[in-house]
């Protein structure tokens, strides 16, 4: 499996604090069946002042330590990017890294309120040649009132990434419901760990993958952690890759099932 969202680099954001913790996270990932992992620290001006060259240096340093300790994990560069002014310019000049130098980037919206002009901002990124991957939409406090907006973003060309832990209840019943809904209704392209530590938010995909299998079957679940992440790392065009399985391809009763399970706000 491939994990395209992990805060494993030590001491540069709210993820791993030390090199020892990073190495332990890597061991957990490998034991879970992850062979390639994207190092994606936050880039958030005023809070996490990371940049492309610094992330690449930290990634190379951690890779050397993994190799020295015989941990069979391949690292690639990325970032968990916030929607701020000058983002497109930063992507073009390398200050903001995409995933493995591809057209794909992780885009993290505000957790507490919908960003103003979100659809226009995503559209501008796509026009500039990038494919934004919206991270953990199931965990945003405003997902209930904006679920159709995420579907519109997908129609524009954006991808959605659901957190594996959300599917197993790590973030509560509400995030679990919306994570299952994004997966079950065919609105998720990727499953990732968004791991930050060796504790509650650890780098493990397999348990969430089992939930995805129950919702969409083995073939589509495999696409979430293998085929589509591979397409990202190879910089394949989204148009050249098989789309998500749409709700219309499955029994219409799935929509009623989610309606009955919807948690109270």
PDB file of C-alpha atoms in Angstrom:
ATOM      1  CA  UNK A   1       0.000   0.000   0.000  1.00  0.00           C
ATOM      2  CA  UNK A   2       0.958   3.644  -0.466  1.00  0.00           C
ATOM      3  CA  UNK A   3       0.227   6.346   2.104  1.00  0.00           C
ATOM      4  CA  UNK A   4       0.172   9.837   0.591  1.00  0.00           C
ATOM      5  CA  UNK A   5      -0.439  11.778   3.814  1.00  0.00           C
ATOM      6  CA  UNK A   6       1.792  11.394   6.872  1.00  0.00           C
ATOM      7  CA  UNK A   7       3.399  13.796   9.344  1.00  0.00           C
ATOM      8  CA  UNK A   8       6.428  11.599   9.946  1.00  0.00           C
ATOM      9  CA  UNK A   9       9.268  14.110   9.605  1.00  0.00           C
ATOM     10  CA  UNK A  10      10.629  14.878  13.077  1.00  0.00           C
ATOM     11  CA  UNK A  11      10.317  18.240  14.765  1.00  0.00           C
ATOM     12  CA  UNK A  12       8.942  20.409  11.962  1.00  0.00           C
ATOM     13  CA  UNK A  13       5.191  20.467  12.651  1.00  0.00           C
ATOM     14  CA  UNK A  14       2.661  18.829  14.975  1.00  0.00           C
ATOM     15  CA  UNK A  15       3.666  15.330  13.888  1.00  0.00           C
ATOM     16  CA  UNK A  16       6.624  13.245  15.030  1.00  0.00           C
ATOM     17  CA  UNK A  17       8.683  15.039  17.659  1.00  0.00           C
ATOM     18  CA  UNK A  18      11.945  13.104  17.455  1.00  0.00           C
ATOM     19  CA  UNK A  19      13.857  10.915  15.045  1.00  0.00           C
ATOM     20  CA  UNK A  20      13.190   7.917  17.271  1.00  0.00           C
ATOM     21  CA  UNK A  21       9.439   8.536  16.993  1.00  0.00           C
ATOM     22  CA  UNK A  22       9.745   8.860  13.214  1.00  0.00           C
ATOM     23  CA  UNK A  23      11.552   5.528  13.032  1.00  0.00           C
ATOM     24  CA  UNK A  24       8.901   3.865  15.164  1.00  0.00           C
ATOM     25  CA  UNK A  25       6.153   5.311  12.954  1.00  0.00           C
ATOM     26  CA  UNK A  26       7.977   3.887   9.949  1.00  0.00           C
ATOM     27  CA  UNK A  27       8.133   0.439  11.552  1.00  0.00           C
ATOM     28  CA  UNK A  28       4.382   0.558  12.220  1.00  0.00           C
ATOM     29  CA  UNK A  29       3.715   1.551   8.610  1.00  0.00           C
ATOM     30  CA  UNK A  30       5.856  -1.265   7.185  1.00  0.00           C
ATOM     31  CA  UNK A  31       4.254  -3.834   9.497  1.00  0.00           C
ATOM     32  CA  UNK A  32       0.862  -2.689   8.205  1.00  0.00           C
ATOM     33  CA  UNK A  33       1.867  -3.297   4.585  1.00  0.00           C
ATOM     34  CA  UNK A  34       2.802   0.259   3.561  1.00  0.00           C
ATOM     35  CA  UNK A  35       5.865   0.322   1.303  1.00  0.00           C
ATOM     36  CA  UNK A  36       5.827   3.962   0.131  1.00  0.00           C
ATOM     37  CA  UNK A  37       4.950   6.984   2.224  1.00  0.00           C
ATOM     38  CA  UNK A  38       4.691  10.689   1.452  1.00  0.00           C
ATOM     39  CA  UNK A  39       6.223  13.043   4.005  1.00  0.00           C
ATOM     40  CA  UNK A  40       3.628  15.798   4.181  1.00  0.00           C
ATOM     41  CA  UNK A  41       4.266  18.341   6.949  1.00  0.00           C
ATOM     42  CA  UNK A  42       2.029  21.363   7.243  1.00  0.00           C
ATOM     43  CA  UNK A  43       2.819  24.530   5.331  1.00  0.00           C
ATOM     44  CA  UNK A  44       0.885  27.241   7.097  1.00  0.00           C
ATOM     45  CA  UNK A  45       2.369  30.770   7.124  1.00  0.00           C
ATOM     46  CA  UNK A  46       2.648  32.117  10.645  1.00  0.00           C
ATOM     47  CA  UNK A  47       2.505  28.665  12.240  1.00  0.00           C
ATOM     48  CA  UNK A  48       4.475  26.068  10.265  1.00  0.00           C
ATOM     49  CA  UNK A  49       7.011  27.828   8.091  1.00  0.00           C
ATOM     50  CA  UNK A  50       8.108  24.826   6.067  1.00  0.00           C
ATOM     51  CA  UNK A  51       9.097  25.001   2.415  1.00  0.00           C
ATOM     52  CA  UNK A  52      10.011  22.687  -0.419  1.00  0.00           C
ATOM     53  CA  UNK A  53      13.809  22.643   0.017  1.00  0.00           C
ATOM     54  CA  UNK A  54      13.544  22.209   3.794  1.00  0.00           C
ATOM     55  CA  UNK A  55      11.062  19.356   3.482  1.00  0.00           C
ATOM     56  CA  UNK A  56      13.223  17.638   0.853  1.00  0.00           C
ATOM     57  CA  UNK A  57      16.269  17.884   3.136  1.00  0.00           C
ATOM     58  CA  UNK A  58      14.355  16.481   6.123  1.00  0.00           C
ATOM     59  CA  UNK A  59      12.942  13.687   3.949  1.00  0.00           C
ATOM     60  CA  UNK A  60      16.416  12.707   2.686  1.00  0.00           C
ATOM     61  CA  UNK A  61      17.756  12.713   6.255  1.00  0.00           C
ATOM     62  CA  UNK A  62      14.959  10.442   7.475  1.00  0.00           C
ATOM     63  CA  UNK A  63      15.364   8.128   4.455  1.00  0.00           C
ATOM     64  CA  UNK A  64      19.051   7.732   5.312  1.00  0.00           C
ATOM     65  CA  UNK A  65      18.120   6.760   8.869  1.00  0.00           C
ATOM     66  CA  UNK A  66      15.512   4.282   7.617  1.00  0.00           C
ATOM     67  CA  UNK A  67      18.085   2.694   5.342  1.00  0.00           C
ATOM     68  CA  UNK A  68      20.637   2.575   8.149  1.00  0.00           C
ATOM     69  CA  UNK A  69      18.159   0.762  10.400  1.00  0.00           C
ATOM     70  CA  UNK A  70      17.004  -1.614   7.669  1.00  0.00           C
ATOM     71  CA  UNK A  71      13.442  -0.290   7.570  1.00  0.00           C
ATOM     72  CA  UNK A  72      12.049  -1.026   4.098  1.00  0.00           C
ATOM     73  CA  UNK A  73      10.062   2.144   3.536  1.00  0.00           C
ATOM     74  CA  UNK A  74      10.439   4.501   0.578  1.00  0.00           C
ATOM     75  CA  UNK A  75       9.795   8.167   1.307  1.00  0.00           C
ATOM     76  CA  UNK A  76       8.656  10.829  -1.142  1.00  0.00           C
ATOM     77  CA  UNK A  77       8.283  14.561  -0.655  1.00  0.00           C
ATOM     78  CA  UNK A  78       4.984  16.368  -0.238  1.00  0.00           C
ATOM     79  CA  UNK A  79       3.205  18.814   2.041  1.00  0.00           C
ATOM     80  CA  UNK A  80      -0.118  19.397   3.752  1.00  0.00           C
ATOM     81  CA  UNK A  81      -0.892  22.766   2.204  1.00  0.00           C
ATOM     82  CA  UNK A  82      -3.296  25.383   3.497  1.00  0.00           C
ATOM     83  CA  UNK A  83      -5.274  27.587   1.148  1.00  0.00           C
ATOM     84  CA  UNK A  84      -3.532  30.946   1.459  1.00  0.00           C
ATOM     85  CA  UNK A  85      -2.779  33.848  -0.896  1.00  0.00           C
ATOM     86  CA  UNK A  86       0.148  33.198  -3.224  1.00  0.00           C
ATOM     87  CA  UNK A  87      -0.314  29.421  -3.254  1.00  0.00           C
ATOM     88  CA  UNK A  88      -0.078  29.027  -7.034  1.00  0.00           C
ATOM     89  CA  UNK A  89       3.062  31.161  -7.161  1.00  0.00           C
ATOM     90  CA  UNK A  90       4.562  29.052  -4.367  1.00  0.00           C
ATOM     91  CA  UNK A  91       3.801  25.863  -6.265  1.00  0.00           C
ATOM     92  CA  UNK A  92       5.410  27.207  -9.415  1.00  0.00           C
ATOM     93  CA  UNK A  93       8.620  28.358  -7.720  1.00  0.00           C
ATOM     94  CA  UNK A  94       9.021  25.232  -5.585  1.00  0.00           C
ATOM     95  CA  UNK A  95       8.434  26.869  -2.227  1.00  0.00           C
ATOM     96  CA  UNK A  96       5.336  24.679  -1.896  1.00  0.00           C
ATOM     97  CA  UNK A  97       5.992  21.076  -2.955  1.00  0.00           C
ATOM     98  CA  UNK A  98       3.487  18.882  -4.728  1.00  0.00           C
ATOM     99  CA  UNK A  99       3.403  15.136  -4.109  1.00  0.00           C
ATOM    100  CA  UNK A 100       6.631  13.682  -5.520  1.00  0.00           C
ATOM    101  CA  UNK A 101       6.929  16.589  -7.964  1.00  0.00           C
ATOM    102  CA  UNK A 102       3.640  15.689  -9.643  1.00  0.00           C
ATOM    103  CA  UNK A 103       0.630  17.847 -10.522  1.00  0.00           C
ATOM    104  CA  UNK A 104      -1.117  16.583  -7.365  1.00  0.00           C
ATOM    105  CA  UNK A 105      -1.029  18.434  -4.039  1.00  0.00           C
ATOM    106  CA  UNK A 106      -2.644  17.929  -0.662  1.00  0.00           C
ATOM    107  CA  UNK A 107      -4.949  20.849   0.104  1.00  0.00           C
ATOM    108  CA  UNK A 108      -6.189  21.203   3.680  1.00  0.00           C
ATOM    109  CA  UNK A 109      -9.214  23.468   4.203  1.00  0.00           C
ATOM    110  CA  UNK A 110      -9.941  25.126   7.527  1.00  0.00           C
ATOM    111  CA  UNK A 111     -11.443  22.681  10.008  1.00  0.00           C
ATOM    112  CA  UNK A 112     -13.840  25.178  11.528  1.00  0.00           C
ATOM    113  CA  UNK A 113     -15.255  27.243   8.676  1.00  0.00           C
ATOM    114  CA  UNK A 114     -15.549  26.962   4.894  1.00  0.00           C
ATOM    115  CA  UNK A 115     -12.849  29.004   3.148  1.00  0.00           C
ATOM    116  CA  UNK A 116     -14.270  31.947   1.215  1.00  0.00           C
ATOM    117  CA  UNK A 117     -14.400  31.342  -2.532  1.00  0.00           C
ATOM    118  CA  UNK A 118     -13.359  27.695  -2.098  1.00  0.00           C
ATOM    119  CA  UNK A 119     -14.732  26.586  -5.447  1.00  0.00           C
ATOM    120  CA  UNK A 120     -13.068  29.469  -7.284  1.00  0.00           C
ATOM    121  CA  UNK A 121      -9.746  28.811  -5.544  1.00  0.00           C
ATOM    122  CA  UNK A 122      -9.826  25.125  -6.443  1.00  0.00           C
ATOM    123  CA  UNK A 123     -10.816  25.977 -10.016  1.00  0.00           C
ATOM    124  CA  UNK A 124      -7.849  28.370 -10.301  1.00  0.00           C
ATOM    125  CA  UNK A 125      -5.480  25.629  -9.147  1.00  0.00           C
ATOM    126  CA  UNK A 126      -6.880  23.260 -11.760  1.00  0.00           C
ATOM    127  CA  UNK A 127      -6.620  25.880 -14.514  1.00  0.00           C
ATOM    128  CA  UNK A 128      -2.970  26.376 -13.475  1.00  0.00           C
ATOM    129  CA  UNK A 129      -2.351  22.677 -14.147  1.00  0.00           C
ATOM    130  CA  UNK A 130      -2.635  21.199 -10.646  1.00  0.00           C
ATOM    131  CA  UNK A 131      -4.958  18.582  -9.172  1.00  0.00           C
ATOM    132  CA  UNK A 132      -5.860  19.476  -5.582  1.00  0.00           C
ATOM    133  CA  UNK A 133      -6.487  16.560  -3.232  1.00  0.00           C
ATOM    134  CA  UNK A 134      -8.813  17.800  -0.499  1.00  0.00           C
ATOM    135  CA  UNK A 135      -7.703  16.202   2.764  1.00  0.00           C
ATOM    136  CA  UNK A 136     -10.043  14.678   5.356  1.00  0.00           C
ATOM    137  CA  UNK A 137     -13.313  16.366   4.258  1.00  0.00           C
ATOM    138  CA  UNK A 138     -15.145  13.935   6.554  1.00  0.00           C
ATOM    139  CA  UNK A 139     -13.574  15.600   9.617  1.00  0.00           C
ATOM    140  CA  UNK A 140     -14.459  19.209   8.797  1.00  0.00           C
ATOM    141  CA  UNK A 141     -17.047  20.770  11.095  1.00  0.00           C
ATOM    142  CA  UNK A 142     -18.906  22.252   8.128  1.00  0.00           C
ATOM    143  CA  UNK A 143     -19.200  19.121   5.995  1.00  0.00           C
ATOM    144  CA  UNK A 144     -22.925  18.672   6.746  1.00  0.00           C
ATOM    145  CA  UNK A 145     -23.922  21.951   5.139  1.00  0.00           C
ATOM    146  CA  UNK A 146     -21.415  21.735   2.282  1.00  0.00           C
ATOM    147  CA  UNK A 147     -21.485  18.097   1.159  1.00  0.00           C
ATOM    148  CA  UNK A 148     -22.806  19.100  -2.298  1.00  0.00           C
ATOM    149  CA  UNK A 149     -19.920  21.577  -2.589  1.00  0.00           C
ATOM    150  CA  UNK A 150     -17.418  18.722  -2.345  1.00  0.00           C
ATOM    151  CA  UNK A 151     -19.262  16.942  -5.129  1.00  0.00           C
ATOM    152  CA  UNK A 152     -18.979  20.115  -7.226  1.00  0.00           C
ATOM    153  CA  UNK A 153     -15.246  20.275  -6.510  1.00  0.00           C
ATOM    154  CA  UNK A 154     -14.922  16.695  -7.762  1.00  0.00           C
ATOM    155  CA  UNK A 155     -16.806  17.659 -10.908  1.00  0.00           C
ATOM    156  CA  UNK A 156     -14.282  20.475 -11.419  1.00  0.00           C
ATOM    157  CA  UNK A 157     -11.409  17.979 -11.197  1.00  0.00           C
ATOM    158  CA  UNK A 158     -10.415  17.871  -7.529  1.00  0.00           C
ATOM    159  CA  UNK A 159      -9.819  14.614  -5.653  1.00  0.00           C
ATOM    160  CA  UNK A 160     -10.924  13.700  -2.127  1.00  0.00           C
ATOM    161  CA  UNK A 161      -8.814  11.907   0.481  1.00  0.00           C
ATOM    162  CA  UNK A 162     -10.475  10.208   3.444  1.00  0.00           C
ATOM    163  CA  UNK A 163      -8.566   9.378   6.635  1.00  0.00           C
ATOM    164  CA  UNK A 164      -8.373   5.663   7.420  1.00  0.00           C
ATOM    165  CA  UNK A 165      -8.851   6.287  11.140  1.00  0.00           C
ATOM    166  CA  UNK A 166     -12.105   8.109  10.492  1.00  0.00           C
ATOM    167  CA  UNK A 167     -13.585   4.886   9.103  1.00  0.00           C
ATOM    168  CA  UNK A 168     -12.752   3.019  12.314  1.00  0.00           C
ATOM    169  CA  UNK A 169     -14.139   5.635  14.696  1.00  0.00           C
ATOM    170  CA  UNK A 170     -10.868   7.224  15.826  1.00  0.00           C
ATOM    171  CA  UNK A 171     -12.324  10.700  15.239  1.00  0.00           C
ATOM    172  CA  UNK A 172     -15.820   9.935  16.534  1.00  0.00           C
ATOM    173  CA  UNK A 173     -19.124   8.816  15.072  1.00  0.00           C
ATOM    174  CA  UNK A 174     -19.689  11.973  13.040  1.00  0.00           C
ATOM    175  CA  UNK A 175     -16.410  11.708  11.113  1.00  0.00           C
ATOM    176  CA  UNK A 176     -17.001   7.980  10.745  1.00  0.00           C
ATOM    177  CA  UNK A 177     -20.410   8.566   9.167  1.00  0.00           C
ATOM    178  CA  UNK A 178     -19.124  11.135   6.683  1.00  0.00           C
ATOM    179  CA  UNK A 179     -16.022   9.072   5.890  1.00  0.00           C
ATOM    180  CA  UNK A 180     -18.197   6.070   5.111  1.00  0.00           C
ATOM    181  CA  UNK A 181     -20.471   8.255   3.033  1.00  0.00           C
ATOM    182  CA  UNK A 182     -17.658   9.731   0.938  1.00  0.00           C
ATOM    183  CA  UNK A 183     -16.352   6.208   0.306  1.00  0.00           C
ATOM    184  CA  UNK A 184     -19.711   4.492  -0.089  1.00  0.00           C
ATOM    185  CA  UNK A 185     -21.178   7.042  -2.491  1.00  0.00           C
ATOM    186  CA  UNK A 186     -18.098   7.058  -4.705  1.00  0.00           C
ATOM    187  CA  UNK A 187     -16.812  10.521  -3.746  1.00  0.00           C
ATOM    188  CA  UNK A 188     -13.401   9.461  -2.390  1.00  0.00           C
ATOM    189  CA  UNK A 189     -10.313   8.888  -4.491  1.00  0.00           C
ATOM    190  CA  UNK A 190      -7.717   8.067  -1.828  1.00  0.00           C
ATOM    191  CA  UNK A 191      -7.407   6.605   1.656  1.00  0.00           C
ATOM    192  CA  UNK A 192      -4.505   7.858   3.790  1.00  0.00           C
ATOM    193  CA  UNK A 193      -3.368   7.764   7.409  1.00  0.00           C
ATOM    194  CA  UNK A 194      -2.743  11.453   8.154  1.00  0.00           C
ATOM    195  CA  UNK A 195      -0.589   9.954  10.899  1.00  0.00           C
ATOM    196  CA  UNK A 196       1.010  12.220  13.502  1.00  0.00           C
ATOM    197  CA  UNK A 197       2.447   9.813  16.074  1.00  0.00           C
ATOM    198  CA  UNK A 198       2.728   6.232  17.308  1.00  0.00           C
ATOM    199  CA  UNK A 199      -0.393   6.641  19.447  1.00  0.00           C
ATOM    200  CA  UNK A 200      -3.961   7.449  18.493  1.00  0.00           C
ATOM    201  CA  UNK A 201      -3.029   8.817  15.058  1.00  0.00           C
ATOM    202  CA  UNK A 202      -0.612   6.161  13.885  1.00  0.00           C
ATOM    203  CA  UNK A 203       0.367   5.230  10.294  1.00  0.00           C
ATOM    204  CA  UNK A 204      -1.960   2.312   9.711  1.00  0.00           C
ATOM    205  CA  UNK A 205      -4.173   1.849   6.644  1.00  0.00           C
ATOM    206  CA  UNK A 206      -5.320  -1.763   6.853  1.00  0.00           C
ATOM    207  CA  UNK A 207      -8.177  -1.368   9.343  1.00  0.00           C
ATOM    208  CA  UNK A 208      -9.734   1.499   7.382  1.00  0.00           C
ATOM    209  CA  UNK A 209      -9.203  -0.451   4.188  1.00  0.00           C
ATOM    210  CA  UNK A 210     -11.304  -3.305   5.584  1.00  0.00           C
ATOM    211  CA  UNK A 211     -14.175  -0.873   6.157  1.00  0.00           C
ATOM    212  CA  UNK A 212     -13.787   0.420   2.598  1.00  0.00           C
ATOM    213  CA  UNK A 213     -13.923  -3.137   1.276  1.00  0.00           C
ATOM    214  CA  UNK A 214     -17.248  -3.693   2.993  1.00  0.00           C
ATOM    215  CA  UNK A 215     -18.594  -0.495   1.464  1.00  0.00           C
ATOM    216  CA  UNK A 216     -17.335  -0.708  -2.122  1.00  0.00           C
ATOM    217  CA  UNK A 217     -15.749  -4.109  -2.620  1.00  0.00           C
ATOM    218  CA  UNK A 218     -12.173  -5.290  -3.039  1.00  0.00           C
ATOM    219  CA  UNK A 219     -11.474  -3.717  -6.429  1.00  0.00           C
ATOM    220  CA  UNK A 220     -12.475  -0.149  -5.581  1.00  0.00           C
ATOM    221  CA  UNK A 221     -10.918  -0.392  -2.117  1.00  0.00           C
ATOM    222  CA  UNK A 222      -7.612  -1.407  -3.721  1.00  0.00           C
ATOM    223  CA  UNK A 223      -7.752   1.664  -5.927  1.00  0.00           C
ATOM    224  CA  UNK A 224      -7.874   3.856  -2.811  1.00  0.00           C
ATOM    225  CA  UNK A 225      -4.499   2.665  -1.489  1.00  0.00           C
ATOM    226  CA  UNK A 226      -2.663   1.244  -4.501  1.00  0.00           C
ATOM    227  CA  UNK A 227      -3.735   2.169  -8.033  1.00  0.00           C
ATOM    228  CA  UNK A 228      -4.627   5.834  -7.528  1.00  0.00           C
ATOM    229  CA  UNK A 229      -1.659   6.612  -5.247  1.00  0.00           C
ATOM    230  CA  UNK A 230       0.571   5.004  -7.884  1.00  0.00           C
ATOM    231  CA  UNK A 231      -1.039   7.209 -10.527  1.00  0.00           C
ATOM    232  CA  UNK A 232      -0.252  10.251  -8.378  1.00  0.00           C
ATOM    233  CA  UNK A 233       3.410   9.298  -7.955  1.00  0.00           C
ATOM    234  CA  UNK A 234       3.714   8.636 -11.687  1.00  0.00           C
ATOM    235  CA  UNK A 235       2.029  11.986 -12.404  1.00  0.00           C
ATOM    236  CA  UNK A 236      -0.630  10.406 -14.584  1.00  0.00           C
ATOM    237  CA  UNK A 237      -3.409  12.680 -15.758  1.00  0.00           C
ATOM    238  CA  UNK A 238      -6.653  12.291 -13.767  1.00  0.00           C
ATOM    239  CA  UNK A 239      -8.472  11.948 -17.089  1.00  0.00           C
ATOM    240  CA  UNK A 240      -6.331   8.916 -17.967  1.00  0.00           C
ATOM    241  CA  UNK A 241      -7.216   7.069 -14.792  1.00  0.00           C
ATOM    242  CA  UNK A 242     -10.406   5.176 -14.062  1.00  0.00           C
ATOM    243  CA  UNK A 243     -12.863   7.361 -12.106  1.00  0.00           C
ATOM    244  CA  UNK A 244     -14.351   6.493  -8.737  1.00  0.00           C
ATOM    245  CA  UNK A 245     -17.255   4.093  -8.598  1.00  0.00           C
ATOM    246  CA  UNK A 246     -20.378   6.230  -8.677  1.00  0.00           C
ATOM    247  CA  UNK A 247     -23.380   5.792  -6.439  1.00  0.00           C
ATOM    248  CA  UNK A 248     -25.482   5.046  -9.523  1.00  0.00           C
ATOM    249  CA  UNK A 249     -23.392   1.933 -10.130  1.00  0.00           C
ATOM    250  CA  UNK A 250     -24.666   0.394  -6.894  1.00  0.00           C
ATOM    251  CA  UNK A 251     -28.129  -0.234  -5.454  1.00  0.00           C
ATOM    252  CA  UNK A 252     -30.106   2.955  -4.768  1.00  0.00           C
ATOM    253  CA  UNK A 253     -30.796   1.747  -1.228  1.00  0.00           C
ATOM    254  CA  UNK A 254     -27.301   2.864  -0.159  1.00  0.00           C
ATOM    255  CA  UNK A 255     -28.485   6.468  -0.013  1.00  0.00           C
ATOM    256  CA  UNK A 256     -31.351   5.504   2.308  1.00  0.00           C
ATOM    257  CA  UNK A 257     -28.942   3.494   4.453  1.00  0.00           C
ATOM    258  CA  UNK A 258     -26.719   6.534   4.996  1.00  0.00           C
ATOM    259  CA  UNK A 259     -29.762   8.715   5.713  1.00  0.00           C
ATOM    260  CA  UNK A 260     -30.836   6.394   8.524  1.00  0.00           C
ATOM    261  CA  UNK A 261     -27.320   6.365  10.030  1.00  0.00           C
ATOM    262  CA  UNK A 262     -26.759  10.109   9.876  1.00  0.00           C
ATOM    263  CA  UNK A 263     -25.678  11.357  13.325  1.00  0.00           C
ATOM    264  CA  UNK A 264     -27.221  14.352  15.038  1.00  0.00           C
ATOM    265  CA  UNK A 265     -25.333  17.628  14.488  1.00  0.00           C
TER     266      UNK A 265
END
